[in-house]
mmCIF file of C-alpha atoms in Angstrom:
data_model
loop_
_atom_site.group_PDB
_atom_site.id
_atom_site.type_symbol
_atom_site.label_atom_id
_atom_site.label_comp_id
_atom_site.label_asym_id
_atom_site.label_seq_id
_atom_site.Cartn_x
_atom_site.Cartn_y
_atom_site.Cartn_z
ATOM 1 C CA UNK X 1 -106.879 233.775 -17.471
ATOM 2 C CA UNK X 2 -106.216 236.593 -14.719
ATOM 3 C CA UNK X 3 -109.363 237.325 -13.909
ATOM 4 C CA UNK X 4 -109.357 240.402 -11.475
ATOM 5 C CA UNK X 5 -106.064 241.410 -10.280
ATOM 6 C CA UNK X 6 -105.035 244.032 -7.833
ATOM 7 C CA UNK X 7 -101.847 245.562 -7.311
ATOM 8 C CA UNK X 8 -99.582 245.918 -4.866
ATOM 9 C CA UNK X 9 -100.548 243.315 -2.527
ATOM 10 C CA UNK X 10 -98.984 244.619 0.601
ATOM 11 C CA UNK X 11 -98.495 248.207 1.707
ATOM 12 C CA UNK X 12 -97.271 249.747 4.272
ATOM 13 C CA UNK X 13 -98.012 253.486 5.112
ATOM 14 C CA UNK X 14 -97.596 256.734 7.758
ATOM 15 C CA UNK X 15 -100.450 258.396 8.619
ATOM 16 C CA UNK X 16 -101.033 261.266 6.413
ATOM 17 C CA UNK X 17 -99.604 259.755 3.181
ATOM 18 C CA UNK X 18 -101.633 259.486 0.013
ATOM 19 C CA UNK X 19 -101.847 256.016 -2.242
ATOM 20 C CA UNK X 20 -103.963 254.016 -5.037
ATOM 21 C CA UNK X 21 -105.225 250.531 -4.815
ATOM 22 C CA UNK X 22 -105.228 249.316 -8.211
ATOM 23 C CA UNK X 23 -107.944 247.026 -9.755
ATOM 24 C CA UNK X 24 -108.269 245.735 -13.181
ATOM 25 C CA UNK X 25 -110.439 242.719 -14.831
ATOM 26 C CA UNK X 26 -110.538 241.134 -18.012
ATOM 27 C CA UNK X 27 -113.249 239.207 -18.308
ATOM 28 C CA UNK X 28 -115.543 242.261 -19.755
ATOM 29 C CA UNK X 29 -117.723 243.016 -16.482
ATOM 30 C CA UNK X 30 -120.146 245.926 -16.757
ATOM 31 C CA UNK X 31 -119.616 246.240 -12.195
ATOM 32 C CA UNK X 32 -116.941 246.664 -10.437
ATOM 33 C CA UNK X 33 -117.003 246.995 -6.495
ATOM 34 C CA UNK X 34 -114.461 247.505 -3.724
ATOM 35 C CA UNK X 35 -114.812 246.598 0.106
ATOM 36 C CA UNK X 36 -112.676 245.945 2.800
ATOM 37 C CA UNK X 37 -112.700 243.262 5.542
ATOM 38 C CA UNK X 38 -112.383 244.078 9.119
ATOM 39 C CA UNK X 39 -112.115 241.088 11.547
ATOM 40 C CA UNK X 40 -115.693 241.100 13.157
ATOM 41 C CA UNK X 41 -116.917 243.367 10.631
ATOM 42 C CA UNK X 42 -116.723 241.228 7.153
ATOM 43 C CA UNK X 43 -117.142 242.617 3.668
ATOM 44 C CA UNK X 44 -118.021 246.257 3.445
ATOM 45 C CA UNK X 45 -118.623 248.457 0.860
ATOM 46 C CA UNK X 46 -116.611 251.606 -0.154
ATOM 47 C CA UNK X 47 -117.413 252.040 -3.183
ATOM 48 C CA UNK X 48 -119.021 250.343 -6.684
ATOM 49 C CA UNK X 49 -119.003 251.264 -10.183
ATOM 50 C CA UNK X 50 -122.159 249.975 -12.058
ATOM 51 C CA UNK X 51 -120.706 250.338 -15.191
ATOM 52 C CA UNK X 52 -118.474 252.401 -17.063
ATOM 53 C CA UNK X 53 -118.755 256.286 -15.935
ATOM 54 C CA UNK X 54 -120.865 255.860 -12.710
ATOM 55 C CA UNK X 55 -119.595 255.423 -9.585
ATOM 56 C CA UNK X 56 -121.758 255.262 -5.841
ATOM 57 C CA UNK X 57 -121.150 255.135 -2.367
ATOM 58 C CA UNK X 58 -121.278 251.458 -0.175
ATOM 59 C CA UNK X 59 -121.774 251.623 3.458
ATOM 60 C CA UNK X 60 -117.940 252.953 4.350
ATOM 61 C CA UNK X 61 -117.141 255.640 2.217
ATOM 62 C CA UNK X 62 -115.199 258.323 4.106
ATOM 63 C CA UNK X 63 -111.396 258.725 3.714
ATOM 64 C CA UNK X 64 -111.577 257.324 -0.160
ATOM 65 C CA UNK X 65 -111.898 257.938 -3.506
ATOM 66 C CA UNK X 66 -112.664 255.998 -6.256
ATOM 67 C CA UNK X 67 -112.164 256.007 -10.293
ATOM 68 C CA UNK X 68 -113.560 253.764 -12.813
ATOM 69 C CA UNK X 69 -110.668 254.784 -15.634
ATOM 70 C CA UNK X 70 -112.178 252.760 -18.697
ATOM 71 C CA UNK X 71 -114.189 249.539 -18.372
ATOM 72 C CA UNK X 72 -111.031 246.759 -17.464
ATOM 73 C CA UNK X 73 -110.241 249.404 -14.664
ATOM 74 C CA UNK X 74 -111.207 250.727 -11.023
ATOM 75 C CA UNK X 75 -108.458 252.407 -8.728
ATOM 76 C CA UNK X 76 -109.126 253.410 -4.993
ATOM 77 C CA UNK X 77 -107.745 255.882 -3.754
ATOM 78 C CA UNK X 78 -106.435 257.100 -0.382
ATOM 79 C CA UNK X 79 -105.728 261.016 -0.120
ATOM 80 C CA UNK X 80 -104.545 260.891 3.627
ATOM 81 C CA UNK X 81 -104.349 257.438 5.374
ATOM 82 C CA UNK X 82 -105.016 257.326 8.798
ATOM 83 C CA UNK X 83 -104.867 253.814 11.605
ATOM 84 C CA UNK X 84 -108.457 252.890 10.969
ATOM 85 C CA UNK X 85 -107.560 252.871 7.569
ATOM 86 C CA UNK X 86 -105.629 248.995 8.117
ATOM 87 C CA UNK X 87 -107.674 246.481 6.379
ATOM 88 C CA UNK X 88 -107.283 244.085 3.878
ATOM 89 C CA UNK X 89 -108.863 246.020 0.537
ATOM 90 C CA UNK X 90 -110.980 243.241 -2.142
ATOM 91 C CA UNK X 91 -111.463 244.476 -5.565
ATOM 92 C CA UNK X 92 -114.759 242.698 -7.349
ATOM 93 C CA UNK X 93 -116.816 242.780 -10.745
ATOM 94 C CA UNK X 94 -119.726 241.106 -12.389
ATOM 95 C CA UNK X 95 -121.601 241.535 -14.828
ATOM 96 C CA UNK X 96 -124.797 244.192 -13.779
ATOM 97 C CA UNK X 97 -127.594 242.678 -16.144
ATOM 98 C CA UNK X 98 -128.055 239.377 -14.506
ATOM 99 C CA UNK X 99 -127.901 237.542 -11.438
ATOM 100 C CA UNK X 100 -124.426 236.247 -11.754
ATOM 101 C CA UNK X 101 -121.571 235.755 -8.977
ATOM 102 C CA UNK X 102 -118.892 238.744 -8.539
ATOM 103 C CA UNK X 103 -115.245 237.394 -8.778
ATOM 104 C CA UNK X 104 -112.526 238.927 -6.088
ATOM 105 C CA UNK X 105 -108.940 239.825 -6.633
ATOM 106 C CA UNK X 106 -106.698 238.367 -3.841
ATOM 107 C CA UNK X 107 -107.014 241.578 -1.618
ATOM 108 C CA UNK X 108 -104.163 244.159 -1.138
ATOM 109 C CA UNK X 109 -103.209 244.445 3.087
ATOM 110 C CA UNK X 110 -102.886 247.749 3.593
ATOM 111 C CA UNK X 111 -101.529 248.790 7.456
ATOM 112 C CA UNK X 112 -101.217 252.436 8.413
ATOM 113 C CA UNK X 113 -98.805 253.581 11.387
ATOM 114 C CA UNK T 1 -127.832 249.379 9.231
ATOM 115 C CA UNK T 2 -126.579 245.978 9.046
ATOM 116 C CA UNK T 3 -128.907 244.546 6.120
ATOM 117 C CA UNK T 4 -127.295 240.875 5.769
ATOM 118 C CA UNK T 5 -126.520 239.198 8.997
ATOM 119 C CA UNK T 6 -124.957 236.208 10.009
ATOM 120 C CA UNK T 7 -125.057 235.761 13.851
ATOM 121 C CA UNK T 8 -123.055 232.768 14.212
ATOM 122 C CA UNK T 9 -118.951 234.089 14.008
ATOM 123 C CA UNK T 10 -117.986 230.430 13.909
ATOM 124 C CA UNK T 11 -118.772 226.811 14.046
ATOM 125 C CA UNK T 12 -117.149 223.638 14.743
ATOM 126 C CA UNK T 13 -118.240 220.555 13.058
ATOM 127 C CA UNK T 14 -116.847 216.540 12.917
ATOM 128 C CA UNK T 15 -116.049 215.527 9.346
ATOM 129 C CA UNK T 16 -118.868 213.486 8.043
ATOM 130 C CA UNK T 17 -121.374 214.953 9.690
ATOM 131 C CA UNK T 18 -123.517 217.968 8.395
ATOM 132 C CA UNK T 19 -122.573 221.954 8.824
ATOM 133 C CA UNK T 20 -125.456 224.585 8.464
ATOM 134 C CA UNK T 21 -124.299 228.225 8.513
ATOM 135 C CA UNK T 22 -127.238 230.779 8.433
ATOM 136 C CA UNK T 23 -127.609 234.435 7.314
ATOM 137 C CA UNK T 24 -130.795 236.872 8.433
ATOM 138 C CA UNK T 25 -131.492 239.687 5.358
ATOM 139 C CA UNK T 26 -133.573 242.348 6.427
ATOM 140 C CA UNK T 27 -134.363 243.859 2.801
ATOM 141 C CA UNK T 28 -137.206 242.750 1.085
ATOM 142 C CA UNK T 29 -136.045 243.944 -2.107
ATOM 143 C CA UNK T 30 -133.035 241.823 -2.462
ATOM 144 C CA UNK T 31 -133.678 238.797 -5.501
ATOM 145 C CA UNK T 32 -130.554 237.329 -5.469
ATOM 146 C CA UNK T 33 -128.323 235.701 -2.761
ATOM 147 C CA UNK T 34 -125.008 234.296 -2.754
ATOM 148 C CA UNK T 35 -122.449 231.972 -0.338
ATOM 149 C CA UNK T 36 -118.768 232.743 -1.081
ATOM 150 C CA UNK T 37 -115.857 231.011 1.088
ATOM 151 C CA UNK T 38 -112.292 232.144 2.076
ATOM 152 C CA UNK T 39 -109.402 230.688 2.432
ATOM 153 C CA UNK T 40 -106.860 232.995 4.634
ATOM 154 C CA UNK T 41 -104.789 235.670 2.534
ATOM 155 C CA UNK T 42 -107.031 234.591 -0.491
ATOM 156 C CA UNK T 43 -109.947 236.536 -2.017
ATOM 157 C CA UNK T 44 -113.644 235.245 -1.417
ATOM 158 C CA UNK T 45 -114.508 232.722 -3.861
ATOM 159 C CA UNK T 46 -118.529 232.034 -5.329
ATOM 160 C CA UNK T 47 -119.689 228.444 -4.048
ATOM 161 C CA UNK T 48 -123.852 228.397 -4.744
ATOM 162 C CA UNK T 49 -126.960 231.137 -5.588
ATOM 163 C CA UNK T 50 -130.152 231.193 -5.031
ATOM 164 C CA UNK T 51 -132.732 233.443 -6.927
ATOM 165 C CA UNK T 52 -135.763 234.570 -4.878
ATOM 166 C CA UNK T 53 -138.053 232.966 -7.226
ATOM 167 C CA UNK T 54 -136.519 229.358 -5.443
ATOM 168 C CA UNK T 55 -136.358 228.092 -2.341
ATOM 169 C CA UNK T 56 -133.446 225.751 -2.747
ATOM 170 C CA UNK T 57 -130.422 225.537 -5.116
ATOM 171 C CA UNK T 58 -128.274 222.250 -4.556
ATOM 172 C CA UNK T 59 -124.488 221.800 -6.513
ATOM 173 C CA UNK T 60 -123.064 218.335 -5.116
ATOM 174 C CA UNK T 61 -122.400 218.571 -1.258
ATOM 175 C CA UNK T 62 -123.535 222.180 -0.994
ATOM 176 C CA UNK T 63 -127.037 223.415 -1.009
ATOM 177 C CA UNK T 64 -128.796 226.566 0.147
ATOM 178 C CA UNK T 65 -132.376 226.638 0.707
ATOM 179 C CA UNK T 66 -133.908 230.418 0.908
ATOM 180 C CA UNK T 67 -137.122 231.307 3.254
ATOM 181 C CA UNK T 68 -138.173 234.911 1.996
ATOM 182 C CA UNK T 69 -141.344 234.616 4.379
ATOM 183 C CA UNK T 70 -138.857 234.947 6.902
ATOM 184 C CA UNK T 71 -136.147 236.938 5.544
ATOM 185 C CA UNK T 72 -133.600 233.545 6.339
ATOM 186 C CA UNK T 73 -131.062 231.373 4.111
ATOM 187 C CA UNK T 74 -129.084 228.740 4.923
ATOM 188 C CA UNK T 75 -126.178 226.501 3.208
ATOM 189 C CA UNK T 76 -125.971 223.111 4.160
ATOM 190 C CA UNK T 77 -122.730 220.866 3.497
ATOM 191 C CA UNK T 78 -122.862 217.145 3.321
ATOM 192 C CA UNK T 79 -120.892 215.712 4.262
ATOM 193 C CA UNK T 80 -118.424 218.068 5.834
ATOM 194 C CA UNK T 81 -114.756 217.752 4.779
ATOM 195 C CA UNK T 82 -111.647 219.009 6.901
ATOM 196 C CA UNK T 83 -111.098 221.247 3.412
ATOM 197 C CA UNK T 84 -114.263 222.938 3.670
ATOM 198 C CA UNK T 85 -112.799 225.525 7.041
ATOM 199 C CA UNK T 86 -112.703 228.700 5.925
ATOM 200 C CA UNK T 87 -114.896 231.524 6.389
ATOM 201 C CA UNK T 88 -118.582 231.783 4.573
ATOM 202 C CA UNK T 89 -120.050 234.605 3.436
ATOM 203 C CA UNK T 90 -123.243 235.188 2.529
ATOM 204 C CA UNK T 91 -124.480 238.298 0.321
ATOM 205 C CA UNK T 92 -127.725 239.374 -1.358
ATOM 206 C CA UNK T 93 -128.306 242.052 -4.020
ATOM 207 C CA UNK T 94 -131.522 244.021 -5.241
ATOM 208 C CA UNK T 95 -131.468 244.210 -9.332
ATOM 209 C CA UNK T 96 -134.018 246.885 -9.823
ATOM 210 C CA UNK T 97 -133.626 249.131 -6.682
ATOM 211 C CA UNK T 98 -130.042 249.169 -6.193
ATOM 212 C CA UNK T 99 -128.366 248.258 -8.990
ATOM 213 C CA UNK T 100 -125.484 246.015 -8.905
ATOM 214 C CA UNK T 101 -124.571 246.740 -5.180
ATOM 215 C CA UNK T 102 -123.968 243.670 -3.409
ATOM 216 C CA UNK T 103 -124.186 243.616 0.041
ATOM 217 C CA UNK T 104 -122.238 241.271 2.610
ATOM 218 C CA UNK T 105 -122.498 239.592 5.846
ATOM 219 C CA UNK T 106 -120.210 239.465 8.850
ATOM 220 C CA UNK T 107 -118.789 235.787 8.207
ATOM 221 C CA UNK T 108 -119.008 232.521 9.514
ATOM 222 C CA UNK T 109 -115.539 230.686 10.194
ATOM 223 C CA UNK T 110 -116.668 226.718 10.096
ATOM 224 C CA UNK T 111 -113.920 224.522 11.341
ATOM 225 C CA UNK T 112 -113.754 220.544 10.199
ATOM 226 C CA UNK T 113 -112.876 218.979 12.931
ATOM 227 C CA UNK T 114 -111.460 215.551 11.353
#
């Protein structure tokens, strides 16, 4: 019963360096979203998936990349982390079709020096 | 453009009594709206909806009433508990202009004083 699960949950980068958050859900979601929480700031948007094959800008999408690799899975990607990059990263899906809740992963804390 | 607003950052309450956190949406397209909560160095978890054909969704303690003539929700908890601190979110989406995007507020961190 994972649910959605996101790996690692703690990194630790220098500015310039390249990673990918990794997101994955099993419980057969059509959406899958990531944001990032700021204190002050709360949940904003990168980027979302609607379903499989589309992917869309949120409200904070310079600096990543996203890719929705098959249904189960939705990796973020950071080509060249800089400081204002810190944040604590949320993966999220639901299903698109209905009015339904969107279930988190536990959040990866990513800090760039 | 912040489209989901909640201009309280935090609240303090005495157990027992009632807690009302409130979110502003400025979107008149959004249908569906949404309270999560979280615990530190956990993800947000779903606690009530509300669909914009209601104006008030109750689930034991918890209940959100939603005022789309003025663009307001609010979730009420009776009575509070010192378990219920955390932070509240509240979030709204638009089915058939925006997709699935889900959109956010700032946060509300209630403390239960006990």
């Amino acid at each position: 019963n994972a649910g959605v699960t996101q790996t690692p949950k703690f990194q630790v980068l220098k500015t310039g360096q390249s990673m990918t958050l990794q997101c994955a859900q099993d419980m057969n979601h059509n959406s899958m979203y990531w944001y990032r929480q700021d204190p002050g700031m709360g949940l904003r948007l990168i980027y979302y998936s609607a379903s499989e094959g589309t992917t869309d800008k949120g409200e904070v999408p310079n600096g990543y990349n996203v890719s929705r690799l098959n249904k189960r899975e939705f990796s973020l990607r950071l080509e060249s982390a800089a400081p204002s990059q810190t944040s604590v990263y949320f993966c999220a899906s639901r299903y698109r079709s209905m009015n339904t809740e969107a279930f988190f992963g536990q959040g990866t804390r990513l800090t760039v020096v | 453009d912040q489209q989901v607003k909640q201009n309280s950052p935090s609240l303090s309450v005495q157990e027992g009594r009632i807690s009302i956190l409130n979110c502003d949406y400025t979107n008149s397209m959004f249908d569906y709206f949404l309270w999560y909560k979280k615990y530190p160095a956990e993800g947000p978890t779903f606690l009530i909806s509300i669909s914009s054909i209601k104006d008030k969704n109750e689930d034991g303690r918890f209940t959100v009433f939603l005022n789309k003539s003025a663009k307001h929700l609010s979730l009420h908890i009776v009575p509070s508990q010192p378990g219920d601190s955390a932070v509240y979110f509240c979030a709204a989406s638009a089915r058939e202009t925006s997709g699935s995007r889900l959109t956010f507020g700032e946060g509300t961190q209630l403390t239960v004083n006990p």
